[in-house]
């Protein structure tokens, strides 16, 4: 086997491990990730899987980074076409809700689950989760401030307060979806964000009573 082919195969194997790792962590938590569990799921040897990461903590950190890439691709990247300030902020918030609606992660909001799992712990995994959540909140805060400068939000608007409330609304949405299995939370979340961001709530309507309700996405390795 040529070195190039070997490198390509190793990259594919690593990508498959991380995809499966994200799916498992999304539904069972980052502590549910073990070398043995993933090796069995993917038909790999433990030594072969260990060769890609070296330790459980390295695997967890790589899974967190992969989940972040997926999250930002499905949220921030979806909003890039909107003008900075309030249009971008609204687009980011809509994509934030939409990524749950589209079941990008099979267990709901990956970072809500990870934060709950690690908020009282110390160490590199907690630091990684906190840092990535902080990056998202920083971007939201930036566009709140730009919206205030443009006059699209009232002068004196507290950007930290707005971000605090946006995060609270998304925590409530995830709680409604995962614990109560109530998909009506999407409409309530959109109405709450519309009220906070100065958009007429009348533009947010509930889906028809007979609208199909998508089920949970299966946990897969791809």
PDB file of N, CA, C and O in Angstrom, residues 27-90:
ATOM      1  N   UNK A  27     -26.073  11.601  22.440  1.00  0.00           N
ATOM      2  CA  UNK A  27     -27.186  10.931  23.115  1.00  0.00           C
ATOM      3  C   UNK A  27     -26.813  10.361  24.480  1.00  0.00           C
ATOM      4  O   UNK A  27     -27.667  10.263  25.369  1.00  0.00           O
ATOM      5  N   UNK A  28     -25.540   9.997  24.670  1.00  0.00           N
ATOM      6  CA  UNK A  28     -25.134   9.323  25.901  1.00  0.00           C
ATOM      7  C   UNK A  28     -24.109  10.094  26.715  1.00  0.00           C
ATOM      8  O   UNK A  28     -23.736   9.655  27.810  1.00  0.00           O
ATOM      9  N   UNK A  29     -23.651  11.225  26.204  1.00  0.00           N
ATOM     10  CA  UNK A  29     -22.688  12.035  26.925  1.00  0.00           C
ATOM     11  C   UNK A  29     -21.257  11.701  26.538  1.00  0.00           C
ATOM     12  O   UNK A  29     -20.958  10.615  26.036  1.00  0.00           O
ATOM     13  N   UNK A  30     -20.378  12.645  26.786  1.00  0.00           N
ATOM     14  CA  UNK A  30     -18.971  12.444  26.459  1.00  0.00           C
ATOM     15  C   UNK A  30     -18.347  11.334  27.301  1.00  0.00           C
ATOM     16  O   UNK A  30     -17.408  10.675  26.857  1.00  0.00           O
ATOM     17  N   UNK A  31     -18.867  11.100  28.514  1.00  0.00           N
ATOM     18  CA  UNK A  31     -18.347  10.009  29.324  1.00  0.00           C
ATOM     19  C   UNK A  31     -18.742   8.653  28.753  1.00  0.00           C
ATOM     20  O   UNK A  31     -18.148   7.629  29.100  1.00  0.00           O
ATOM     21  N   UNK A  32     -19.748   8.654  27.872  1.00  0.00           N
ATOM     22  CA  UNK A  32     -20.146   7.411  27.217  1.00  0.00           C
ATOM     23  C   UNK A  32     -19.183   6.974  26.130  1.00  0.00           C
ATOM     24  O   UNK A  32     -19.285   5.860  25.606  1.00  0.00           O
ATOM     25  N   UNK A  33     -18.248   7.843  25.794  1.00  0.00           N
ATOM     26  CA  UNK A  33     -17.247   7.512  24.784  1.00  0.00           C
ATOM     27  C   UNK A  33     -16.138   6.681  25.408  1.00  0.00           C
ATOM     28  O   UNK A  33     -15.454   7.131  26.322  1.00  0.00           O
ATOM     29  N   UNK A  34     -15.973   5.485  24.939  1.00  0.00           N
ATOM     30  CA  UNK A  34     -14.852   4.658  25.367  1.00  0.00           C
ATOM     31  C   UNK A  34     -14.210   4.058  24.127  1.00  0.00           C
ATOM     32  O   UNK A  34     -14.866   3.870  23.092  1.00  0.00           O
ATOM     33  N   UNK A  35     -12.931   3.759  24.248  1.00  0.00           N
ATOM     34  CA  UNK A  35     -12.214   3.150  23.129  1.00  0.00           C
ATOM     35  C   UNK A  35     -12.871   1.831  22.753  1.00  0.00           C
ATOM     36  O   UNK A  35     -13.114   1.551  21.570  1.00  0.00           O
ATOM     37  N   UNK A  36     -13.221   1.030  23.766  1.00  0.00           N
ATOM     38  CA  UNK A  36     -13.840  -0.263  23.500  1.00  0.00           C
ATOM     39  C   UNK A  36     -15.185  -0.141  22.820  1.00  0.00           C
ATOM     40  O   UNK A  36     -15.501  -0.904  21.900  1.00  0.00           O
ATOM     41  N   UNK A  37     -16.003   0.820  23.289  1.00  0.00           N
ATOM     42  CA  UNK A  37     -17.338   1.003  22.713  1.00  0.00           C
ATOM     43  C   UNK A  37     -17.243   1.371  21.231  1.00  0.00           C
ATOM     44  O   UNK A  37     -17.930   0.781  20.379  1.00  0.00           O
ATOM     45  N   UNK A  38     -16.413   2.339  20.903  1.00  0.00           N
ATOM     46  CA  UNK A  38     -16.316   2.768  19.515  1.00  0.00           C
ATOM     47  C   UNK A  38     -15.656   1.707  18.642  1.00  0.00           C
ATOM     48  O   UNK A  38     -16.032   1.534  17.475  1.00  0.00           O
ATOM     49  N   UNK A  39     -14.680   0.993  19.183  1.00  0.00           N
ATOM     50  CA  UNK A  39     -14.041  -0.068  18.414  1.00  0.00           C
ATOM     51  C   UNK A  39     -15.064  -1.136  18.033  1.00  0.00           C
ATOM     52  O   UNK A  39     -15.106  -1.606  16.890  1.00  0.00           O
ATOM     53  N   UNK A  40     -15.922  -1.501  18.987  1.00  0.00           N
ATOM     54  CA  UNK A  40     -16.960  -2.489  18.712  1.00  0.00           C
ATOM     55  C   UNK A  40     -17.955  -1.972  17.688  1.00  0.00           C
ATOM     56  O   UNK A  40     -18.321  -2.673  16.730  1.00  0.00           O
ATOM     57  N   UNK A  41     -18.414  -0.734  17.867  1.00  0.00           N
ATOM     58  CA  UNK A  41     -19.395  -0.154  16.946  1.00  0.00           C
ATOM     59  C   UNK A  41     -18.884  -0.107  15.521  1.00  0.00           C
ATOM     60  O   UNK A  41     -19.650  -0.288  14.570  1.00  0.00           O
ATOM     61  N   UNK A  42     -17.587   0.163  15.363  1.00  0.00           N
ATOM     62  CA  UNK A  42     -17.022   0.380  14.028  1.00  0.00           C
ATOM     63  C   UNK A  42     -16.258  -0.825  13.492  1.00  0.00           C
ATOM     64  O   UNK A  42     -15.715  -0.771  12.384  1.00  0.00           O
ATOM     65  N   UNK A  43     -16.218  -1.905  14.260  1.00  0.00           N
ATOM     66  CA  UNK A  43     -15.520  -3.097  13.802  1.00  0.00           C
ATOM     67  C   UNK A  43     -14.018  -2.911  13.726  1.00  0.00           C
ATOM     68  O   UNK A  43     -13.355  -3.484  12.852  1.00  0.00           O
ATOM     69  N   UNK A  44     -13.477  -2.134  14.664  1.00  0.00           N
ATOM     70  CA  UNK A  44     -12.041  -1.891  14.710  1.00  0.00           C
ATOM     71  C   UNK A  44     -11.451  -2.559  15.943  1.00  0.00           C
ATOM     72  O   UNK A  44     -12.163  -2.886  16.888  1.00  0.00           O
ATOM     73  N   UNK A  45     -10.138  -2.738  15.935  1.00  0.00           N
ATOM     74  CA  UNK A  45      -9.469  -3.214  17.136  1.00  0.00           C
ATOM     75  C   UNK A  45      -9.260  -2.040  18.084  1.00  0.00           C
ATOM     76  O   UNK A  45      -9.167  -0.891  17.647  1.00  0.00           O
ATOM     77  N   UNK A  46      -9.191  -2.332  19.384  1.00  0.00           N
ATOM     78  CA  UNK A  46      -8.941  -1.263  20.344  1.00  0.00           C
ATOM     79  C   UNK A  46      -7.589  -0.599  20.075  1.00  0.00           C
ATOM     80  O   UNK A  46      -7.462   0.631  20.157  1.00  0.00           O
ATOM     81  N   UNK A  47      -6.595  -1.405  19.753  1.00  0.00           N
ATOM     82  CA  UNK A  47      -5.267  -0.843  19.497  1.00  0.00           C
ATOM     83  C   UNK A  47      -5.279   0.030  18.250  1.00  0.00           C
ATOM     84  O   UNK A  47      -4.624   1.079  18.205  1.00  0.00           O
ATOM     85  N   UNK A  48      -6.047  -0.385  17.254  1.00  0.00           N
ATOM     86  CA  UNK A  48      -6.140   0.413  16.033  1.00  0.00           C
ATOM     87  C   UNK A  48      -6.807   1.748  16.291  1.00  0.00           C
ATOM     88  O   UNK A  48      -6.376   2.791  15.777  1.00  0.00           O
ATOM     89  N   UNK A  49      -7.869   1.736  17.097  1.00  0.00           N
ATOM     90  CA  UNK A  49      -8.554   2.987  17.407  1.00  0.00           C
ATOM     91  C   UNK A  49      -7.692   3.867  18.300  1.00  0.00           C
ATOM     92  O   UNK A  49      -7.617   5.085  18.105  1.00  0.00           O
ATOM     93  N   UNK A  50      -7.020   3.247  19.272  1.00  0.00           N
ATOM     94  CA  UNK A  50      -6.143   4.005  20.155  1.00  0.00           C
ATOM     95  C   UNK A  50      -5.033   4.704  19.386  1.00  0.00           C
ATOM     96  O   UNK A  50      -4.584   5.783  19.754  1.00  0.00           O
ATOM     97  N   UNK A  51      -4.595   4.084  18.289  1.00  0.00           N
ATOM     98  CA  UNK A  51      -3.538   4.675  17.492  1.00  0.00           C
ATOM     99  C   UNK A  51      -3.908   6.027  16.917  1.00  0.00           C
ATOM    100  O   UNK A  51      -3.033   6.843  16.611  1.00  0.00           O
ATOM    101  N   UNK A  52      -5.209   6.291  16.771  1.00  0.00           N
ATOM    102  CA  UNK A  52      -5.661   7.579  16.231  1.00  0.00           C
ATOM    103  C   UNK A  52      -5.736   8.660  17.301  1.00  0.00           C
ATOM    104  O   UNK A  52      -5.660   9.854  16.982  1.00  0.00           O
ATOM    105  N   UNK A  53      -5.909   8.277  18.572  1.00  0.00           N
ATOM    106  CA  UNK A  53      -6.157   9.282  19.613  1.00  0.00           C
ATOM    107  C   UNK A  53      -5.255   9.149  20.836  1.00  0.00           C
ATOM    108  O   UNK A  53      -4.946  10.150  21.479  1.00  0.00           O
ATOM    109  N   UNK A  54      -4.879   7.950  21.197  1.00  0.00           N
ATOM    110  CA  UNK A  54      -3.953   7.765  22.300  1.00  0.00           C
ATOM    111  C   UNK A  54      -4.586   7.651  23.666  1.00  0.00           C
ATOM    112  O   UNK A  54      -4.079   6.944  24.525  1.00  0.00           O
ATOM    113  N   UNK A  55      -5.702   8.332  23.894  1.00  0.00           N
ATOM    114  CA  UNK A  55      -6.357   8.279  25.202  1.00  0.00           C
ATOM    115  C   UNK A  55      -7.823   8.665  25.057  1.00  0.00           C
ATOM    116  O   UNK A  55      -8.228   9.270  24.053  1.00  0.00           O
ATOM    117  N   UNK A  56      -8.599   8.330  26.074  1.00  0.00           N
ATOM    118  CA  UNK A  56     -10.017   8.683  26.064  1.00  0.00           C
ATOM    119  C   UNK A  56     -10.193  10.194  26.041  1.00  0.00           C
ATOM    120  O   UNK A  56     -11.056  10.712  25.326  1.00  0.00           O
ATOM    121  N   UNK A  57      -9.379  10.917  26.810  1.00  0.00           N
ATOM    122  CA  UNK A  57      -9.519  12.368  26.844  1.00  0.00           C
ATOM    123  C   UNK A  57      -9.201  12.989  25.488  1.00  0.00           C
ATOM    124  O   UNK A  57      -9.914  13.916  25.052  1.00  0.00           O
ATOM    125  N   UNK A  58      -8.200  12.492  24.807  1.00  0.00           N
ATOM    126  CA  UNK A  58      -7.883  12.998  23.464  1.00  0.00           C
ATOM    127  C   UNK A  58      -9.038  12.735  22.508  1.00  0.00           C
ATOM    128  O   UNK A  58      -9.360  13.571  21.659  1.00  0.00           O
ATOM    129  N   UNK A  59      -9.654  11.564  22.639  1.00  0.00           N
ATOM    130  CA  UNK A  59     -10.825  11.244  21.832  1.00  0.00           C
ATOM    131  C   UNK A  59     -11.962  12.211  22.133  1.00  0.00           C
ATOM    132  O   UNK A  59     -12.604  12.748  21.215  1.00  0.00           O
ATOM    133  N   UNK A  60     -12.232  12.455  23.408  1.00  0.00           N
ATOM    134  CA  UNK A  60     -13.297  13.377  23.792  1.00  0.00           C
ATOM    135  C   UNK A  60     -13.056  14.774  23.222  1.00  0.00           C
ATOM    136  O   UNK A  60     -13.975  15.418  22.704  1.00  0.00           O
ATOM    137  N   UNK A  61     -11.826  15.246  23.325  1.00  0.00           N
ATOM    138  CA  UNK A  61     -11.499  16.585  22.808  1.00  0.00           C
ATOM    139  C   UNK A  61     -11.683  16.648  21.300  1.00  0.00           C
ATOM    140  O   UNK A  61     -12.185  17.652  20.766  1.00  0.00           O
ATOM    141  N   UNK A  62     -11.294  15.594  20.607  1.00  0.00           N
ATOM    142  CA  UNK A  62     -11.471  15.576  19.154  1.00  0.00           C
ATOM    143  C   UNK A  62     -12.948  15.548  18.784  1.00  0.00           C
ATOM    144  O   UNK A  62     -13.378  16.177  17.797  1.00  0.00           O
ATOM    145  N   UNK A  63     -13.755  14.841  19.564  1.00  0.00           N
ATOM    146  CA  UNK A  63     -15.199  14.791  19.317  1.00  0.00           C
ATOM    147  C   UNK A  63     -15.825  16.164  19.563  1.00  0.00           C
ATOM    148  O   UNK A  63     -16.680  16.619  18.781  1.00  0.00           O
ATOM    149  N   UNK A  64     -15.411  16.841  20.620  1.00  0.00           N
ATOM    150  CA  UNK A  64     -15.917  18.196  20.887  1.00  0.00           C
ATOM    151  C   UNK A  64     -15.576  19.128  19.726  1.00  0.00           C
ATOM    152  O   UNK A  64     -16.411  19.914  19.270  1.00  0.00           O
ATOM    153  N   UNK A  65     -14.351  19.062  19.236  1.00  0.00           N
ATOM    154  CA  UNK A  65     -13.951  19.904  18.101  1.00  0.00           C
ATOM    155  C   UNK A  65     -14.775  19.583  16.863  1.00  0.00           C
ATOM    156  O   UNK A  65     -15.176  20.491  16.116  1.00  0.00           O
ATOM    157  N   UNK A  66     -15.029  18.307  16.622  1.00  0.00           N
ATOM    158  CA  UNK A  66     -15.828  17.906  15.459  1.00  0.00           C
ATOM    159  C   UNK A  66     -17.263  18.404  15.596  1.00  0.00           C
ATOM    160  O   UNK A  66     -17.862  18.905  14.632  1.00  0.00           O
ATOM    161  N   UNK A  67     -17.818  18.274  16.799  1.00  0.00           N
ATOM    162  CA  UNK A  67     -19.172  18.777  17.035  1.00  0.00           C
ATOM    163  C   UNK A  67     -19.236  20.282  16.816  1.00  0.00           C
ATOM    164  O   UNK A  67     -20.219  20.810  16.277  1.00  0.00           O
ATOM    165  N   UNK A  68     -18.187  20.999  17.218  1.00  0.00           N
ATOM    166  CA  UNK A  68     -18.146  22.449  17.015  1.00  0.00           C
ATOM    167  C   UNK A  68     -18.119  22.792  15.529  1.00  0.00           C
ATOM    168  O   UNK A  68     -18.795  23.732  15.083  1.00  0.00           O
ATOM    169  N   UNK A  69     -17.350  22.050  14.753  1.00  0.00           N
ATOM    170  CA  UNK A  69     -17.311  22.288  13.303  1.00  0.00           C
ATOM    171  C   UNK A  69     -18.697  22.112  12.701  1.00  0.00           C
ATOM    172  O   UNK A  69     -19.130  22.905  11.860  1.00  0.00           O
ATOM    173  N   UNK A  70     -19.390  21.063  13.133  1.00  0.00           N
ATOM    174  CA  UNK A  70     -20.741  20.813  12.627  1.00  0.00           C
ATOM    175  C   UNK A  70     -21.679  21.933  13.059  1.00  0.00           C
ATOM    176  O   UNK A  70     -22.456  22.470  12.252  1.00  0.00           O
ATOM    177  N   UNK A  71     -21.613  22.305  14.337  1.00  0.00           N
ATOM    178  CA  UNK A  71     -22.506  23.340  14.853  1.00  0.00           C
ATOM    179  C   UNK A  71     -22.322  24.660  14.116  1.00  0.00           C
ATOM    180  O   UNK A  71     -23.295  25.283  13.673  1.00  0.00           O
ATOM    181  N   UNK A  72     -21.077  25.108  13.977  1.00  0.00           N
ATOM    182  CA  UNK A  72     -20.850  26.395  13.327  1.00  0.00           C
ATOM    183  C   UNK A  72     -21.192  26.339  11.843  1.00  0.00           C
ATOM    184  O   UNK A  72     -21.669  27.327  11.280  1.00  0.00           O
ATOM    185  N   UNK A  73     -20.981  25.205  11.213  1.00  0.00           N
ATOM    186  CA  UNK A  73     -21.380  25.071   9.813  1.00  0.00           C
ATOM    187  C   UNK A  73     -22.894  25.175   9.656  1.00  0.00           C
ATOM    188  O   UNK A  73     -23.398  25.761   8.684  1.00  0.00           O
ATOM    189  N   UNK A  74     -23.620  24.614  10.619  1.00  0.00           N
ATOM    190  CA  UNK A  74     -25.075  24.574  10.530  1.00  0.00           C
ATOM    191  C   UNK A  74     -25.755  25.818  11.086  1.00  0.00           C
ATOM    192  O   UNK A  74     -26.973  25.967  10.953  1.00  0.00           O
ATOM    193  N   UNK A  75     -25.001  26.698  11.733  1.00  0.00           N
ATOM    194  CA  UNK A  75     -25.594  27.913  12.312  1.00  0.00           C
ATOM    195  C   UNK A  75     -24.944  29.170  11.741  1.00  0.00           C
ATOM    196  O   UNK A  75     -25.522  29.843  10.897  1.00  0.00           O
ATOM    197  N   UNK A  76     -23.729  29.461  12.171  1.00  0.00           N
ATOM    198  CA  UNK A  76     -23.063  30.691  11.733  1.00  0.00           C
ATOM    199  C   UNK A  76     -22.899  30.742  10.224  1.00  0.00           C
ATOM    200  O   UNK A  76     -23.135  31.784   9.589  1.00  0.00           O
ATOM    201  N   UNK A  77     -22.510  29.642   9.614  1.00  0.00           N
ATOM    202  CA  UNK A  77     -22.296  29.642   8.161  1.00  0.00           C
ATOM    203  C   UNK A  77     -23.593  29.878   7.396  1.00  0.00           C
ATOM    204  O   UNK A  77     -23.577  30.454   6.309  1.00  0.00           O
ATOM    205  N   UNK A  78     -24.715  29.427   7.956  1.00  0.00           N
ATOM    206  CA  UNK A  78     -26.009  29.640   7.303  1.00  0.00           C
ATOM    207  C   UNK A  78     -26.398  31.118   7.294  1.00  0.00           C
ATOM    208  O   UNK A  78     -27.232  31.530   6.498  1.00  0.00           O
ATOM    209  N   UNK A  79     -25.799  31.887   8.196  1.00  0.00           N
ATOM    210  CA  UNK A  79     -26.187  33.294   8.339  1.00  0.00           C
ATOM    211  C   UNK A  79     -25.230  34.246   7.639  1.00  0.00           C
ATOM    212  O   UNK A  79     -25.436  35.465   7.661  1.00  0.00           O
ATOM    213  N   UNK A  80     -24.193  33.726   6.996  1.00  0.00           N
ATOM    214  CA  UNK A  80     -23.159  34.584   6.422  1.00  0.00           C
ATOM    215  C   UNK A  80     -23.720  35.554   5.388  1.00  0.00           C
ATOM    216  O   UNK A  80     -23.262  36.695   5.260  1.00  0.00           O
ATOM    217  N   UNK A  81     -24.745  35.155   4.658  1.00  0.00           N
ATOM    218  CA  UNK A  81     -25.305  36.025   3.621  1.00  0.00           C
ATOM    219  C   UNK A  81     -26.082  37.213   4.152  1.00  0.00           C
ATOM    220  O   UNK A  81     -26.382  38.142   3.398  1.00  0.00           O
ATOM    221  N   UNK A  82     -26.410  37.219   5.436  1.00  0.00           N
ATOM    222  CA  UNK A  82     -27.172  38.330   6.018  1.00  0.00           C
ATOM    223  C   UNK A  82     -26.224  39.457   6.423  1.00  0.00           C
ATOM    224  O   UNK A  82     -25.085  39.219   6.816  1.00  0.00           O
ATOM    225  N   UNK A  83     -26.700  40.674   6.329  1.00  0.00           N
ATOM    226  CA  UNK A  83     -25.871  41.836   6.681  1.00  0.00           C
ATOM    227  C   UNK A  83     -25.526  41.814   8.157  1.00  0.00           C
ATOM    228  O   UNK A  83     -26.333  41.386   8.996  1.00  0.00           O
ATOM    229  N   UNK A  84     -24.325  42.270   8.525  1.00  0.00           N
ATOM    230  CA  UNK A  84     -23.948  42.334   9.940  1.00  0.00           C
ATOM    231  C   UNK A  84     -24.943  43.172  10.740  1.00  0.00           C
ATOM    232  O   UNK A  84     -25.565  44.097  10.222  1.00  0.00           O
ATOM    233  N   UNK A  85     -25.079  42.838  12.010  1.00  0.00           N
ATOM    234  CA  UNK A  85     -26.016  43.550  12.864  1.00  0.00           C
ATOM    235  C   UNK A  85     -27.277  42.738  13.056  1.00  0.00           C
ATOM    236  O   UNK A  85     -27.230  41.503  13.143  1.00  0.00           O
ATOM    237  N   UNK A  86     -28.413  43.411  13.089  1.00  0.00           N
ATOM    238  CA  UNK A  86     -29.668  42.727  13.387  1.00  0.00           C
ATOM    239  C   UNK A  86     -30.030  41.654  12.357  1.00  0.00           C
ATOM    240  O   UNK A  86     -30.463  40.565  12.743  1.00  0.00           O
ATOM    241  N   UNK A  87     -29.854  41.907  11.030  1.00  0.00           N
ATOM    242  CA  UNK A  87     -30.168  40.831  10.079  1.00  0.00           C
ATOM    243  C   UNK A  87     -29.344  39.572  10.334  1.00  0.00           C
ATOM    244  O   UNK A  87     -29.874  38.459  10.292  1.00  0.00           O
ATOM    245  N   UNK A  88     -28.039  39.749  10.593  1.00  0.00           N
ATOM    246  CA  UNK A  88     -27.197  38.585  10.863  1.00  0.00           C
ATOM    247  C   UNK A  88     -27.596  37.917  12.176  1.00  0.00           C
ATOM    248  O   UNK A  88     -27.626  36.689  12.277  1.00  0.00           O
ATOM    249  N   UNK A  89     -27.905  38.713  13.171  1.00  0.00           N
ATOM    250  CA  UNK A  89     -28.298  38.167  14.464  1.00  0.00           C
ATOM    251  C   UNK A  89     -29.564  37.324  14.338  1.00  0.00           C
ATOM    252  O   UNK A  89     -29.646  36.211  14.857  1.00  0.00           O
ATOM    253  N   UNK A  90     -30.552  37.862  13.627  1.00  0.00           N
ATOM    254  CA  UNK A  90     -31.792  37.091  13.432  1.00  0.00           C
ATOM    255  C   UNK A  90     -31.529  35.812  12.649  1.00  0.00           C
ATOM    256  O   UNK A  90     -32.079  34.747  12.963  1.00  0.00           O
TER     257      UNK A  90
END
